[in-house]
Structures are given as C-alpha cells and as structure tokens.
Amino acid sequence: MRRYLFTPGPVELSEKVKRALTIDMVSHRSREFSSLMERLQSKLKALMDTDGPVLLFPGSGTFALEALIVNLISEGDKVLSFSCGHFGERFREIVSRLGANIVSIDKPYGEVFTKDDVTVALEDHKDVTAILITHNETSTGAVNPIEDITKCIPENGPLVLVDAVSSLGVMPCFPRKWRVDGIASCSQKGLMVPPGIGIAWLSDRAWKRVYERRTCPSYSMDFTMMRTYLEKELPQTPATPPVSLFFALDASLAEVEAEGGFEKRFQERQLYARALCSAVKECGLELLVKEEYARSPGVTAICIPDKADAVRSNLRKRGIEIAGGQGSLKNKIIRVGHYTRESISELRYFIQALREASQEAGIVLKETNLDKIDNIFAGGCI
Ligand SMILES: *Cc1c(COP(=O)(O)O)cnc(C)c1O
C-alpha cells in the first residue's frame, strides 16, 4: 500500500531532494560550501522577490520565530499580537516570554484579520514597537491578507513581523514589496525539504534596529554575526550548519524552477485547494474557513465534529496520514496538507478514502461527481 503523507509539514520528498541528501559531505569552510550558499541566496531572494541577506540556520519554524524575536524585541517593548489560531498564540507566547508587554487581539479560529481590524487596533495603541501576525495559520487553514494589512501601517510605524513558516514556497510571500519588516520560516513545509533549516529575512528598517541594540542576548541566534559571515568573501555560517539539508534545499528550489517556477506552483496549489474544497463540500462536509478568499493553498481544515479523531485513524489504515485539530479544535476538524505535487489522482484517492473512513465512523457522505473536479483543474494549468 502506498503511504500518503498529507500533513501540513513535514511533507513528502521528491526523488531529487532525497538524492541531494546523500551528496558527499563538504566542509562548511570550503569554496564548495560557499558557492552552495551563494546559490541559495540568489534562489531565495528570487522566491521572495527581494534583496538583502536571507539568513539560514539550524532550527525548526518555532526556532526561527524565536530567533527573529530575540534579535528585534527587548524586555518591556509594547507589542501588538494578532492571532486567529494556535500558531498566532505560539508566536505571542514566544514574545511574551522575552518580557515584552503584549496587547492581544484575537479572532475566532477559521477567520482572518482585515486592514480595518489592524487600523483600529493601531489607533488604540499608537506606541507599539511591533505587530505580530501569522501569514498562513496552519491550525485552521486560513491566510491573513498581509499585503493588504500592511497598507494601513505608516512608514515609520511599528515593525511588522510575520510568521511565514507555512506560507513561504507555497503561496506568494513578498516581504519587501508588502512592506513587511521580518519574516521567519523553515524548510519542511512549502519548500519541500526535510525539517531542520530555519529561515529569516529582515527589512532595512529592521536591520537598523538589530544593529542599534547593543548585543543580541543569544549567541547562536545572533543575526548580526550570521550576516557578517554571509557577507564574507566566501559566504558561510558562524557555526556548523546542516550541510546536507542545504544541498536538499538547493535541489528543491532548482526542481521547482525546472518545473516552470514558483508562480506556476502557487497557481497549482491554489487550484488543488479549490478542487479539494469543492469536493469536500459536495460530500456534505463543512470547511472551517468560510470565506473562500481566505482559504489556504497549502492546508485545508474539514469540520468533522466529535468524530475527527476516528476519521483520522480510519484514514491512517488506508495509508493516509493527515493532521488533527489543535487546542479547542481537537477532535473537531481534520487538516489535510497539500504542499507538494498532489494532483487529481491524489485528490480522487483522498476523497474515496475519506468516504470510507467516515462511513466506518458512522458518517455517511453524499455522493460526489468527481468529474466536476477535473473541470476545476482543467481551468488552470494542472
Ligand atoms: C509549523 C508551524 C510552526 C512551527 O514550526 P515547527 O517547525 O514545528 O517549529 C509555526 N508557525 C506556523 C504557522 C506553522 O505552520
């Protein structure tokens, strides 16, 4: 039986990425490693449509968020935290542990923030140092409209710090163009690489802040040191990096380029998500995110009240690994990731398995005409 890893990270690896993981080890002080670093810089800058250094370091997404914060936020800073899910709460918690003074603005799970929400909050709290927001809220499958939201933030306003852990590589994420000041991400979601690389990018304004603070309280997360090493004649990292993962990241970025580039990938993931949502609704199930425009191209949350865990374990028997609900959504939803190259055949298999898994849990789904789904794909470029 084929195994399908439909979790919102880590995700299935391509053959090319798996091969890259076995490339002979090189010294991280060698020319070969420096040219790998240069390739990664240029590919990641192209992906984000930006310039300035893209920092790569060992770590998970959570680690990258903490690294971003430890370099930019000091004890006592007032920070406005927008959260519409589990990961928004985690980002807030990281900042709160560093002693920042947090103002929390929350939305129910499944909803997203609008420009108006942020405008109102900023009027009430003009003196904040930074705002925190999650781009793709993986716990609900909802995407905050960052590009729109930043329009209401004045030029010299608070720093906009974005959790882009589950958005980078699967949907447009253009921090410079969108006037974002800092993003944190990692390797195992939209970039389709094993877990282990943390990623961060800062705006000029944010770098200025980093340099103005006397010292970063963390040694291994010190961004100024990372930047100094990156800008040496032979670009490198201050400490030993996960070299094999760097090769894998290089291979994954090259593979997407060879397949037609990231724009094409973003469209394909969006189409897949749309087709999946349409099929799920035809089955008679509800989606957690009601607003179509806010639905994620990478992960979809399906409501299965009080039977989500049963359906999840029935899917596992059919070779499909998905994620469950977190926090208050436990046993209320299942979350299906579609971060890699899933296409019509995976969709058909998933819907069929979902039908059987639900039936086994005592839920009878409506008949669906899956040929209609083919039409959704036909409208795009899959
Ligand atoms: C996965 C995820 C994280 C945490 O990433 P880890 O690699 O598990 O530490 C943080 N934020 C978002 C939005 C995520 O999807």
Short mmCIF file of C-alpha atoms and ligand atoms in Angstrom, two decimals, residues 60-62 65 87 90 134 136 138 163 165-166 186 188-189, ligand 1:
data_model
loop_
_atom_site.label_atom_id
_atom_site.label_comp_id
_atom_site.label_asym_id
_atom_site.label_seq_id
_atom_site.Cartn_x
_atom_site.Cartn_y
_atom_site.Cartn_z
CA SER A 60 12.50 24.42 13.28
CA GLY A 61 9.91 27.03 12.40
CA THR A 62 9.41 27.78 16.09
CA LEU A 65 10.33 32.74 15.10
CA PHE A 87 0.29 29.39 15.79
CA ARG A 90 2.55 30.43 19.93
CA THR A 134 0.73 34.81 11.08
CA ASN A 136 -0.80 31.16 6.84
CA THR A 138 -1.80 26.27 9.72
CA ASP A 163 5.21 34.08 10.82
CA VAL A 165 6.55 29.24 8.40
CA SER A 166 3.80 27.58 6.37
CA CYS A 186 11.69 26.93 7.72
CA GLN A 188 9.79 21.38 5.83
CA LYS A 189 6.59 22.94 4.52
C1 LIG B 1 4.56 24.54 11.56
C2 LIG B 1 4.36 25.92 12.02
C3 LIG B 1 5.10 26.47 13.06
C4 LIG B 1 6.05 25.65 13.87
O1 LIG B 1 7.04 25.08 13.08
P1 LIG B 1 7.97 23.94 13.71
O2 LIG B 1 8.92 23.64 12.59
O3 LIG B 1 7.08 22.80 14.07
O4 LIG B 1 8.63 24.51 14.89
C5 LIG B 1 4.93 27.79 13.38
N1 LIG B 1 4.05 28.56 12.72
C6 LIG B 1 3.30 28.07 11.71
C7 LIG B 1 2.34 28.96 11.02
C8 LIG B 1 3.43 26.74 11.33
O5 LIG B 1 2.70 26.23 10.34
#
